[in-house]
GROMACS .gro file of N, CA and C in nm:
model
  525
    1UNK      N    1  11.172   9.908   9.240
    1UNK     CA    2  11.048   9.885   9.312
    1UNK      C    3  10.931   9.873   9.215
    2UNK      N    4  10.970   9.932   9.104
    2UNK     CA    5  10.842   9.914   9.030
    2UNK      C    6  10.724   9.995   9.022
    3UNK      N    7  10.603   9.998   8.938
    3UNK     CA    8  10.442  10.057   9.017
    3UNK      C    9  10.375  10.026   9.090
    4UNK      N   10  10.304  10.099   9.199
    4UNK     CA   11  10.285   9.997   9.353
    4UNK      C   12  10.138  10.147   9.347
    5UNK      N   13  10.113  10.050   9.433
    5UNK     CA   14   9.922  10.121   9.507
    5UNK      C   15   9.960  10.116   9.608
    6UNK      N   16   9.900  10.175   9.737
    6UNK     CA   17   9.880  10.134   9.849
    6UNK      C   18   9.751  10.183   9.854
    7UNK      N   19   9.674  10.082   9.921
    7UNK     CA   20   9.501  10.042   9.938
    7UNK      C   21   9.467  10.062  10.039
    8UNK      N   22   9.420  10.088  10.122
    8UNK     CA   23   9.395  10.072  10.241
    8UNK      C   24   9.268  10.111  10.327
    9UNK      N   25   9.202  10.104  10.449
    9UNK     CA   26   9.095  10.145  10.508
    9UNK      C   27   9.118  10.170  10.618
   10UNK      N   28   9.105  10.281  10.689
   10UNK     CA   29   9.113  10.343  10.779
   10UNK      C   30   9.024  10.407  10.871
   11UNK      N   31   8.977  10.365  10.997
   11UNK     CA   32   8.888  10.427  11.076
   11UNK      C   33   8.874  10.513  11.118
   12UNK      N   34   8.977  10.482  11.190
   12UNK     CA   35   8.966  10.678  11.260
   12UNK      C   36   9.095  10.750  11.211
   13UNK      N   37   9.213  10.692  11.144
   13UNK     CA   38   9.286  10.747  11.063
   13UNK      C   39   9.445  10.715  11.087
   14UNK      N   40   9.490  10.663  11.152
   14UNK     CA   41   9.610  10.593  11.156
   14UNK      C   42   9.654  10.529  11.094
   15UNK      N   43   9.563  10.412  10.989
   15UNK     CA   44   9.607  10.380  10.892
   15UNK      C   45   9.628  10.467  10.780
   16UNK      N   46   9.550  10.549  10.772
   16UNK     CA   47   9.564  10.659  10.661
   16UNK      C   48   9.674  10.717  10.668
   17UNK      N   49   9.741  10.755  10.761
   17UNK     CA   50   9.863  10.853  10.792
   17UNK      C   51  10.004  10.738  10.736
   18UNK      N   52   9.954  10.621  10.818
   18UNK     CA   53  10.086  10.518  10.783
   18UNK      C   54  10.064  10.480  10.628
   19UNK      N   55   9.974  10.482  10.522
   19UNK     CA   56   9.951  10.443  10.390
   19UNK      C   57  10.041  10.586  10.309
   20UNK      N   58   9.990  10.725  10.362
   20UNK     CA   59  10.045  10.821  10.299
   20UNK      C   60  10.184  10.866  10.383
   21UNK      N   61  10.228  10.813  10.451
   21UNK     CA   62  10.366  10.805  10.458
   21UNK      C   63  10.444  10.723  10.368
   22UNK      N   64  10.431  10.578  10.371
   22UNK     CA   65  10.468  10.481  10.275
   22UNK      C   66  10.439  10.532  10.157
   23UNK      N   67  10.342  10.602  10.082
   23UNK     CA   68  10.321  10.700   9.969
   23UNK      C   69  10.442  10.770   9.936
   24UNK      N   70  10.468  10.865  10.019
   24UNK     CA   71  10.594  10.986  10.000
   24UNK      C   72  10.687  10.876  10.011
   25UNK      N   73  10.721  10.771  10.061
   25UNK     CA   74  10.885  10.671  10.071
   25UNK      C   75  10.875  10.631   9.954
   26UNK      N   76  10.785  10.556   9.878
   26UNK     CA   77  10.773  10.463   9.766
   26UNK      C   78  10.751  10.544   9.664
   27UNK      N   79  10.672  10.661   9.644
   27UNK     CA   80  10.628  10.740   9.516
   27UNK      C   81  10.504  10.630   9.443
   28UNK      N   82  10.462  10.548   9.552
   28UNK     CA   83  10.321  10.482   9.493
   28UNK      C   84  10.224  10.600   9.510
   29UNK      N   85  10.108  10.501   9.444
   29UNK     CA   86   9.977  10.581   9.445
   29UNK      C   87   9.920  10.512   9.575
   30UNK      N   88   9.858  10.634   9.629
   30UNK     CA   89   9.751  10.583   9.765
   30UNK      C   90   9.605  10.632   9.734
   31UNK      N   91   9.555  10.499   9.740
   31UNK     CA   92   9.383  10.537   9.782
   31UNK      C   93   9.335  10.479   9.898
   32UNK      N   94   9.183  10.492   9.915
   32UNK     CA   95   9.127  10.417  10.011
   32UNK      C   96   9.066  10.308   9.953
   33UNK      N   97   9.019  10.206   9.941
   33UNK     CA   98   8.990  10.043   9.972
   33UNK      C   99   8.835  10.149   9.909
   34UNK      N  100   8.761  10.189   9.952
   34UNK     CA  101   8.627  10.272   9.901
   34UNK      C  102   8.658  10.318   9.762
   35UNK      N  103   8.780  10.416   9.743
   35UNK     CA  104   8.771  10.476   9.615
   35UNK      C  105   8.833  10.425   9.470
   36UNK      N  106   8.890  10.316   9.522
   36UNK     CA  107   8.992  10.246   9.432
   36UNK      C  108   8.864  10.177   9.312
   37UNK      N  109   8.952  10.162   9.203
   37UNK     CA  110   8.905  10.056   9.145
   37UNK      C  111   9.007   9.932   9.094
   38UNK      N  112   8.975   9.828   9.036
   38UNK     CA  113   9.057   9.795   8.885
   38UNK      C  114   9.152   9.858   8.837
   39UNK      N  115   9.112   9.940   8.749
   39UNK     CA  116   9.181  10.021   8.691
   39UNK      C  117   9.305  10.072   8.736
   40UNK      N  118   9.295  10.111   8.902
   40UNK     CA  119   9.416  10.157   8.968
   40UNK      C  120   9.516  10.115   9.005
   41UNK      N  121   9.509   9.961   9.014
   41UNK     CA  122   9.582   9.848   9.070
   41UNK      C  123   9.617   9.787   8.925
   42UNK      N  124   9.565   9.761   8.845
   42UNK     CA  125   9.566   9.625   8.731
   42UNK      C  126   9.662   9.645   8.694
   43UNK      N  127   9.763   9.719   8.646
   43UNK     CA  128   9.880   9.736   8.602
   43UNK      C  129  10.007   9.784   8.674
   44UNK      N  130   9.969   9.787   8.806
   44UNK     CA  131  10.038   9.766   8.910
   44UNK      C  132  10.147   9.644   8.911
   45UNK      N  133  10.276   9.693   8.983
   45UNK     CA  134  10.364   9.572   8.961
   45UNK      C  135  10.379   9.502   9.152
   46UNK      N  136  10.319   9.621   9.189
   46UNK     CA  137  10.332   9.610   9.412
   46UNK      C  138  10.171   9.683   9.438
   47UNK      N  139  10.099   9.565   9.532
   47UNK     CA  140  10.038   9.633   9.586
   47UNK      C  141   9.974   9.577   9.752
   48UNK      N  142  10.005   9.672   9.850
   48UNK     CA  143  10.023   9.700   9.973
   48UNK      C  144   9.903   9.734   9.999
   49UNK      N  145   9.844   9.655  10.071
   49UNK     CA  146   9.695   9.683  10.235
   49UNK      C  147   9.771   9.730  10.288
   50UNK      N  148   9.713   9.863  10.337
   50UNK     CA  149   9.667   9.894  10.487
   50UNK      C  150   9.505   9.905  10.569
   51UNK      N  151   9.530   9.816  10.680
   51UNK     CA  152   9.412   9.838  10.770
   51UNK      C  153   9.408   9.832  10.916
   52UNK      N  154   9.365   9.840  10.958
   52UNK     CA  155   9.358   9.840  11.102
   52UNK      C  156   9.284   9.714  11.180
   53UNK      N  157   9.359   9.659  11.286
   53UNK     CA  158   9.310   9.582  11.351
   53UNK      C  159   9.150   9.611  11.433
   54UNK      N  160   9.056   9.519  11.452
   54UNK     CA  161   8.936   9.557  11.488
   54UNK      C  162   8.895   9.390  11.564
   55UNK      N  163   8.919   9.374  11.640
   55UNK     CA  164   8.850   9.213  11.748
   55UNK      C  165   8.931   9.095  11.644
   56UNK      N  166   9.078   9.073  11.655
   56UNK     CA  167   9.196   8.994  11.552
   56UNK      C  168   9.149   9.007  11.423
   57UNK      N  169   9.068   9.093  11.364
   57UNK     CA  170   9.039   9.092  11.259
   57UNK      C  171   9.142   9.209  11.187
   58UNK      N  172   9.183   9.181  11.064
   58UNK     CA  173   9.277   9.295  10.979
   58UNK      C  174   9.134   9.388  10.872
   59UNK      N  175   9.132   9.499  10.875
   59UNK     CA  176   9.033   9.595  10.798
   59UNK      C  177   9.086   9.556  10.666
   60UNK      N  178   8.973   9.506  10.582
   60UNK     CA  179   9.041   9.543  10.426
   60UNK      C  180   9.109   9.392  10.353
   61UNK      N  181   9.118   9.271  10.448
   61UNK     CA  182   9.193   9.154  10.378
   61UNK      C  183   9.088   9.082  10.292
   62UNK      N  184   8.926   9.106  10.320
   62UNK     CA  185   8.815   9.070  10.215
   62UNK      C  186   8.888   9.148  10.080
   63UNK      N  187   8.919   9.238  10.039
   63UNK     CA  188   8.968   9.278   9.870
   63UNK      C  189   9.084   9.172   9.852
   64UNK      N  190   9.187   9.109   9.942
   64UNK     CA  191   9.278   9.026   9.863
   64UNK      C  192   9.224   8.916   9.836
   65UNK      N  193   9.077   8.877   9.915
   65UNK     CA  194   9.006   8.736   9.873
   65UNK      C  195   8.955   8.724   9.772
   66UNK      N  196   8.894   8.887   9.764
   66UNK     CA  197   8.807   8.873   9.657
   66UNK      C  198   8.871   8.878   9.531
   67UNK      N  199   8.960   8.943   9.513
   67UNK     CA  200   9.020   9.008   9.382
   67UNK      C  201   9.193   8.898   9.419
   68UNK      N  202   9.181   8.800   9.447
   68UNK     CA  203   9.338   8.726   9.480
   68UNK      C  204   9.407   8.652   9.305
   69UNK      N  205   9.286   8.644   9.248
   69UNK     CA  206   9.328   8.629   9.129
   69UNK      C  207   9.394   8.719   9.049
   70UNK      N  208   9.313   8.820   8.990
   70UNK     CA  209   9.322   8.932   8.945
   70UNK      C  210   9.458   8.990   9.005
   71UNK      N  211   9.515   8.965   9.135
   71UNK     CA  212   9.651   8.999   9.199
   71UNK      C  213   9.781   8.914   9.187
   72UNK      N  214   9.736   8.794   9.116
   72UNK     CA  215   9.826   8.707   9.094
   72UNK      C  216   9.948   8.733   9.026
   73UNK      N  217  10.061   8.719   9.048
   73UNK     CA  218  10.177   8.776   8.990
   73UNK      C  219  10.252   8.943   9.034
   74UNK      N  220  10.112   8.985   9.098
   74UNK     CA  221  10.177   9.111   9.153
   74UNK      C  222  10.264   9.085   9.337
   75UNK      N  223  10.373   9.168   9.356
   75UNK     CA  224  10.422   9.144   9.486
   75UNK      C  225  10.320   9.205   9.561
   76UNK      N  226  10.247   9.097   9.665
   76UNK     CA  227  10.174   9.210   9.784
   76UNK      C  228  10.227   9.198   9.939
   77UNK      N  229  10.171   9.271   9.931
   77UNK     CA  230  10.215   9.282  10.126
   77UNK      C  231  10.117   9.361  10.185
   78UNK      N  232  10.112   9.314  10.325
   78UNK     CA  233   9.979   9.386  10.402
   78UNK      C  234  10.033   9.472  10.551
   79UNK      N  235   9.991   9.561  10.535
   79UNK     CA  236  10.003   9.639  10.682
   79UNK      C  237   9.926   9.619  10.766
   80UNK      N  238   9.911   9.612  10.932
   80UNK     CA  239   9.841   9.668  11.001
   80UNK      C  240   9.879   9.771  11.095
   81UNK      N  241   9.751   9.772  11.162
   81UNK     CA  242   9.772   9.912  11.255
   81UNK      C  243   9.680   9.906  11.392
   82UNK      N  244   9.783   9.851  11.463
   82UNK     CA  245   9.685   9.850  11.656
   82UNK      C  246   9.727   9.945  11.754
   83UNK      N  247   9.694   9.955  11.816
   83UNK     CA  248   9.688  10.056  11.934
   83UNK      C  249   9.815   9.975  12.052
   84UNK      N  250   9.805   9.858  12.037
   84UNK     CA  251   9.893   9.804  12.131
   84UNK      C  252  10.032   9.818  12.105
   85UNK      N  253  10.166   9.803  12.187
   85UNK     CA  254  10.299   9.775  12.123
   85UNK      C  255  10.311   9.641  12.083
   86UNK      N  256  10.429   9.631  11.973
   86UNK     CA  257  10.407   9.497  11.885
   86UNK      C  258  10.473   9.380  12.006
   87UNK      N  259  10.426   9.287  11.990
   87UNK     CA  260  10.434   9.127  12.076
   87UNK      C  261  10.436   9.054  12.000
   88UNK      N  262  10.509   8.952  11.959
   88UNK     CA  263  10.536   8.871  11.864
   88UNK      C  264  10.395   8.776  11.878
   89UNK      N  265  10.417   8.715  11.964
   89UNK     CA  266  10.334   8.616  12.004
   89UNK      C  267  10.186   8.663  11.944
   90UNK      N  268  10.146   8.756  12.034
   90UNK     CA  269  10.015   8.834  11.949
   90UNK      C  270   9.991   8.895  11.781
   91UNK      N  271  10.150   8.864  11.729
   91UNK     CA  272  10.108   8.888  11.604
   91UNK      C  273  10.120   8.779  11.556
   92UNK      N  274  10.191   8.691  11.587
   92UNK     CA  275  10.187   8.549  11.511
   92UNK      C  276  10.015   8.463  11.491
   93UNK      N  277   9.990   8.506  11.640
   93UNK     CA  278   9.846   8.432  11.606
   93UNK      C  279   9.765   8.560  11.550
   94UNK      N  280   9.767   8.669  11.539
   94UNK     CA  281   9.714   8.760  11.454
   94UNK      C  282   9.715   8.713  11.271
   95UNK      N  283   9.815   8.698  11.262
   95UNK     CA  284   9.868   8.669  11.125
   95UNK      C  285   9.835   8.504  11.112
   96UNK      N  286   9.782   8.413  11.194
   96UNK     CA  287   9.743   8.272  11.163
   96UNK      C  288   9.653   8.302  11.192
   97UNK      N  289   9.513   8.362  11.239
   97UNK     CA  290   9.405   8.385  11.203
   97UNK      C  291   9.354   8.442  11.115
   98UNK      N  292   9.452   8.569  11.016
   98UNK     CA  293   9.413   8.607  10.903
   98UNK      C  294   9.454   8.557  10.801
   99UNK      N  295   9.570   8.481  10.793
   99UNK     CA  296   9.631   8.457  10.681
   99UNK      C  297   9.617   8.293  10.649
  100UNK      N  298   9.521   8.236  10.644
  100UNK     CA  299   9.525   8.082  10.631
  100UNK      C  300   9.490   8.121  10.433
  101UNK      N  301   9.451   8.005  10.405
  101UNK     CA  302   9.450   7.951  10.289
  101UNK      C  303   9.470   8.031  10.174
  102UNK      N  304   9.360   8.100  10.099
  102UNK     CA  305   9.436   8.173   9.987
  102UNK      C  306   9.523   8.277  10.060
  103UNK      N  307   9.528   8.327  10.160
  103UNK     CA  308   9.602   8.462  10.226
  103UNK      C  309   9.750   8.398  10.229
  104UNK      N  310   9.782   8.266  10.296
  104UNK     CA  311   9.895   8.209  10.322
  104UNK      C  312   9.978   8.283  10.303
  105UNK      N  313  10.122   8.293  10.356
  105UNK     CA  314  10.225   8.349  10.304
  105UNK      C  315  10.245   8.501  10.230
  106UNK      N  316  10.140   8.541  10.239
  106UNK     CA  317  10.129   8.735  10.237
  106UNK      C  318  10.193   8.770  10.320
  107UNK      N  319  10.304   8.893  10.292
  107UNK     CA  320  10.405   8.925  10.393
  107UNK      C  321  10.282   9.026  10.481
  108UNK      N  322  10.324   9.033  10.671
  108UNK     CA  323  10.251   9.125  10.696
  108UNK      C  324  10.264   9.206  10.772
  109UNK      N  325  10.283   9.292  10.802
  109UNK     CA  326  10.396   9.402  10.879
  109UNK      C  327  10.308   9.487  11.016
  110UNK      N  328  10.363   9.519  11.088
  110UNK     CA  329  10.291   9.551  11.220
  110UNK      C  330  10.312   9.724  11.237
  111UNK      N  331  10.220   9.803  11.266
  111UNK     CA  332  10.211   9.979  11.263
  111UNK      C  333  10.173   9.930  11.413
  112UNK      N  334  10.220  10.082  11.509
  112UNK     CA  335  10.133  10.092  11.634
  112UNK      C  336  10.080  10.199  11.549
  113UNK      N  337   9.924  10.215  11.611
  113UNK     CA  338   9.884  10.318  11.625
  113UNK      C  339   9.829  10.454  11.660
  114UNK      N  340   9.690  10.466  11.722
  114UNK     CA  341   9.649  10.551  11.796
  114UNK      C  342   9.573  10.527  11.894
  115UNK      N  343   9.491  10.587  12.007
  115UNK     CA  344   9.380  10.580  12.083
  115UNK      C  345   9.321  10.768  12.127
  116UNK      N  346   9.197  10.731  12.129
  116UNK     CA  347   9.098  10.814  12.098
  116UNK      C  348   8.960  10.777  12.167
  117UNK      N  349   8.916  10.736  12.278
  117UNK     CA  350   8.816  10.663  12.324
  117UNK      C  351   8.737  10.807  12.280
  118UNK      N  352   8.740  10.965  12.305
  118UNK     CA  353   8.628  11.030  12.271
  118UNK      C  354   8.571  11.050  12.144
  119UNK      N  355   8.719  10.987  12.032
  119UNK     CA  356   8.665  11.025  11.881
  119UNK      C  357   8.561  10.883  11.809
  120UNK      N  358   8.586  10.780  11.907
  120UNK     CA  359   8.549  10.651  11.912
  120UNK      C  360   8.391  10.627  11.816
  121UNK      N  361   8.327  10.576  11.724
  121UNK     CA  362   8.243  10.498  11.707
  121UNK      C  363   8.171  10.506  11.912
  122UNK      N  364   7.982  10.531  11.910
  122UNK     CA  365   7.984  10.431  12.040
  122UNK      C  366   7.999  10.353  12.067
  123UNK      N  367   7.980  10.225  11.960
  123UNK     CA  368   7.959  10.095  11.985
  123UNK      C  369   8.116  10.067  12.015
  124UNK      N  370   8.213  10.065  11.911
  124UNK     CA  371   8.368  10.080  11.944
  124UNK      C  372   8.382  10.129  12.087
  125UNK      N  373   8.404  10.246  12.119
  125UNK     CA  374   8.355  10.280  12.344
  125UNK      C  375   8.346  10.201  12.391
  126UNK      N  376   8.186  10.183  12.384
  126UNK     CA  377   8.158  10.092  12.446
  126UNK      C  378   8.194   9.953  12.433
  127UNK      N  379   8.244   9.865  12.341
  127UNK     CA  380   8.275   9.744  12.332
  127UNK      C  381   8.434   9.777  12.433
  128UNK      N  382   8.508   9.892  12.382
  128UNK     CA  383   8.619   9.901  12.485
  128UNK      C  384   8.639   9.917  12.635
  129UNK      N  385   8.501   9.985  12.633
  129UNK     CA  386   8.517   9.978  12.811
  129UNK      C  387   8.449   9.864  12.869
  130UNK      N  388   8.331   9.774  12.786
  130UNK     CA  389   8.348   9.639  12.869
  130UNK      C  390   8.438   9.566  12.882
  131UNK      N  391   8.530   9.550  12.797
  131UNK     CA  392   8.663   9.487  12.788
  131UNK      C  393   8.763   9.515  12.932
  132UNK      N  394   8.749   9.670  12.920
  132UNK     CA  395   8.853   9.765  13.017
  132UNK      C  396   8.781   9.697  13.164
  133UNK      N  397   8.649   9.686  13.170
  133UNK     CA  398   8.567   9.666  13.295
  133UNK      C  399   8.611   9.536  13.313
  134UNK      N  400   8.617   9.436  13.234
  134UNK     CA  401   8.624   9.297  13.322
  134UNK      C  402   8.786   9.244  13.298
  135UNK      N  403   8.847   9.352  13.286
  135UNK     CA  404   9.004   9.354  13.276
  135UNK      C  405   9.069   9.382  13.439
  136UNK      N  406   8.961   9.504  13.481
  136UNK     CA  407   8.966   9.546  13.603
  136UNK      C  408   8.979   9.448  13.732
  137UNK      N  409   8.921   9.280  13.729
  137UNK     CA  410   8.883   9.255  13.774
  137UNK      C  411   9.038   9.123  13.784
  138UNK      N  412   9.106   9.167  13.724
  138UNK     CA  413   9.203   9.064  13.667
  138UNK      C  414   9.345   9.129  13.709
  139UNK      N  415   9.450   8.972  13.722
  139UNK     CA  416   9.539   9.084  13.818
  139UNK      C  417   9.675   9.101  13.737
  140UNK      N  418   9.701   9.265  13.696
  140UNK     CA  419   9.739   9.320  13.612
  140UNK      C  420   9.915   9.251  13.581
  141UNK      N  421   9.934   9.201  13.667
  141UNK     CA  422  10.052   9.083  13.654
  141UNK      C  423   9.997   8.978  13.555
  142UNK      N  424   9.928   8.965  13.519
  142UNK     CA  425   9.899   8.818  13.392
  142UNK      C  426   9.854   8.902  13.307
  143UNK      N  427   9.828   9.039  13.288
  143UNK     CA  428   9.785   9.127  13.127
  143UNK      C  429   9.900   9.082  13.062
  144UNK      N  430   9.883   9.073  12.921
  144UNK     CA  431   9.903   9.023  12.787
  144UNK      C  432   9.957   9.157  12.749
  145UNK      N  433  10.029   9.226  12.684
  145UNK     CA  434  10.083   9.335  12.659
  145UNK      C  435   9.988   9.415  12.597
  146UNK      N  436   9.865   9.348  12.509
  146UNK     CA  437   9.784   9.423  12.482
  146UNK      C  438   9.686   9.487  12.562
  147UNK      N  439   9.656   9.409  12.693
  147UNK     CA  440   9.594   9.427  12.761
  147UNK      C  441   9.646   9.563  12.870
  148UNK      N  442   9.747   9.475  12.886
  148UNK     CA  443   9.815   9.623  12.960
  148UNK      C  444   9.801   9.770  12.929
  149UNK      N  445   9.834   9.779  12.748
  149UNK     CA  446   9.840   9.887  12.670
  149UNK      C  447   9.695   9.947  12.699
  150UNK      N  448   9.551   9.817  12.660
  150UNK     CA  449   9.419   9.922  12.679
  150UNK      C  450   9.413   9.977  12.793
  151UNK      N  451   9.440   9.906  12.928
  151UNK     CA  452   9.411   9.963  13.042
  151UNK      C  453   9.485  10.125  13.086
  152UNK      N  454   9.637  10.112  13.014
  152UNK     CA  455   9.674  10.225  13.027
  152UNK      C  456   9.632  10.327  12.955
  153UNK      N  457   9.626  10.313  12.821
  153UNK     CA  458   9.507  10.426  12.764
  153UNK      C  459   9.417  10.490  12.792
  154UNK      N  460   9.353  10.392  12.866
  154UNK     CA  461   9.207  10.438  12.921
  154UNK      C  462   9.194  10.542  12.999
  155UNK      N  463   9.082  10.649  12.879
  155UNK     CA  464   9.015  10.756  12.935
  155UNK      C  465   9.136  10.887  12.835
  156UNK      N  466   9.205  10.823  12.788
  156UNK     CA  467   9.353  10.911  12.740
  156UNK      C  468   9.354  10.910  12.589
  157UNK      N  469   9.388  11.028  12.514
  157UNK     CA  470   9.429  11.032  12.402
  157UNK      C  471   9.603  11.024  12.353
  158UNK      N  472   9.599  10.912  12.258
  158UNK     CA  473   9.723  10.872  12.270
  158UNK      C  474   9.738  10.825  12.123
  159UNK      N  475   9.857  10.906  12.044
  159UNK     CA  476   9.869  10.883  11.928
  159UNK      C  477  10.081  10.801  11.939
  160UNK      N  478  10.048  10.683  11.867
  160UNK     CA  479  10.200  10.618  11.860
  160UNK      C  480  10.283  10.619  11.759
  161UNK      N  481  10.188  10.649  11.695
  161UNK     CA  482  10.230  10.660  11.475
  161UNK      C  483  10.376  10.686  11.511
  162UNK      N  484  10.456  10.603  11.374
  162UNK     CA  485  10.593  10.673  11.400
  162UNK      C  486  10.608  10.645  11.254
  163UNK      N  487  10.668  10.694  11.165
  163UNK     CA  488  10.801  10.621  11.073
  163UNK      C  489  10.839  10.511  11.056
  164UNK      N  490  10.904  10.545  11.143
  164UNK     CA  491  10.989  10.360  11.191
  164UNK      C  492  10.921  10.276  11.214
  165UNK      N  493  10.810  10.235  11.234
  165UNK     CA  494  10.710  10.106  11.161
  165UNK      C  495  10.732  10.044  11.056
  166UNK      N  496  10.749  10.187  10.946
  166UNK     CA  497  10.741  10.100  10.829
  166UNK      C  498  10.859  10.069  10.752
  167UNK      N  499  10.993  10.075  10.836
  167UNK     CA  500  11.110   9.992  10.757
  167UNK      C  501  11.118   9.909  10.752
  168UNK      N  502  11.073   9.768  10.789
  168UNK     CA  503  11.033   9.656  10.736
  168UNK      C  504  10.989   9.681  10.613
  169UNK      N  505  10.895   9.712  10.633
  169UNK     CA  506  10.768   9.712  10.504
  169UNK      C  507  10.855   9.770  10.391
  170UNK      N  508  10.912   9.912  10.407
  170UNK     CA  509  10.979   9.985  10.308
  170UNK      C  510  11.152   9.831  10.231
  171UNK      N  511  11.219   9.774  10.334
  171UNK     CA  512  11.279   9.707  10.305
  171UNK      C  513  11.274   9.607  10.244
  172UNK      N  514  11.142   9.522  10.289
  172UNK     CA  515  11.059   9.404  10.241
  172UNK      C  516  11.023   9.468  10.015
  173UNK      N  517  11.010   9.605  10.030
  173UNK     CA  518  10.921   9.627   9.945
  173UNK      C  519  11.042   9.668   9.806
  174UNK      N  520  11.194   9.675   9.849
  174UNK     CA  521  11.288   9.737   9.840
  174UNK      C  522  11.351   9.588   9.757
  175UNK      N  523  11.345   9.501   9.816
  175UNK     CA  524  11.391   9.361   9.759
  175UNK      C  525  11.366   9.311   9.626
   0.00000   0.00000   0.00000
């Protein structure tokens, strides 16, 4: 496997848990995307994002843009981490909205994660319960699996983290 980082940014902390799990499997080094530098990665032979999904956006894929040079030749791969159960469909266009041009072809692996509406950011809340509100209005036979997942959450603390997420990733990383 080589020397490997795992990078990552984490909100309310699910990615953090799935980065320092993959930590103890791999015997990489884990930081956060904040504390890292250069230095920690540059002689790295693997290095692994983790972030969390936030409106199809992946937390944290601005450092492979920025620094994609500087990464050249190293194996990377990217994690995420949503609250929903995985749907292909929803990750495919997840992964073709993040991964176009220099991203292309970055392997990218899918975590469930947590929900927490009271530990929530407000604005995060609140952006979730307008969502939840005009979801209400919609008939729960055509929800999208993600959709389904927020509505059932709602109002509920609900952690999904498992392990077994990351054998892909651990296998992928194993090759």
């Amino acid at each position: 496997m080589g020397k490997g980082i795992i990078l990552y940014k984490s909100k309310y902390g699910a990615t953090g848990k799935y980065a320092n799990w993959l930590a103890e499997a791999t015997g990489f080094a884990c930081k956060t995307l904040k504390e890292a530098t250069v230095y920690d990665w540059k002689d790295c032979d693997t290095v692994v994002l983790g972030g969390g999904i936030y409106a199809s956006g992946i937390a944290g894929l601005s450092f492979l843009k920025k620094n994609r040079q500087a990464l050249a030749g190293k194996k990377l791969a990217v994690f995420c981490v949503g609250a929903s159960p995985f749907d292909q469909k929803t990750f495919d266009e997840l992964c073709a909205h993040n991964f176009g041009g220099e991203l292309q072809g970055t392997p990218c692996f899918y975590c469930r994660g947590a929900w927490n509406e009271s530990a929530m950011h407000p604005v995060d809340r609140t952006l979730c319960r307008l969502l939840q509100k005009s979801l209400e209005k919609a008939d729960p036979a055509t929800f999208a699996p993600w959709q389904q997942a927020l509505m059932e959450a709602r109002g509920k603390s609900c952690d999904w983290t498992d392990k077994k997420y990351l054998t892909p990733l651990l296998e992928y990383l194993n090759k």
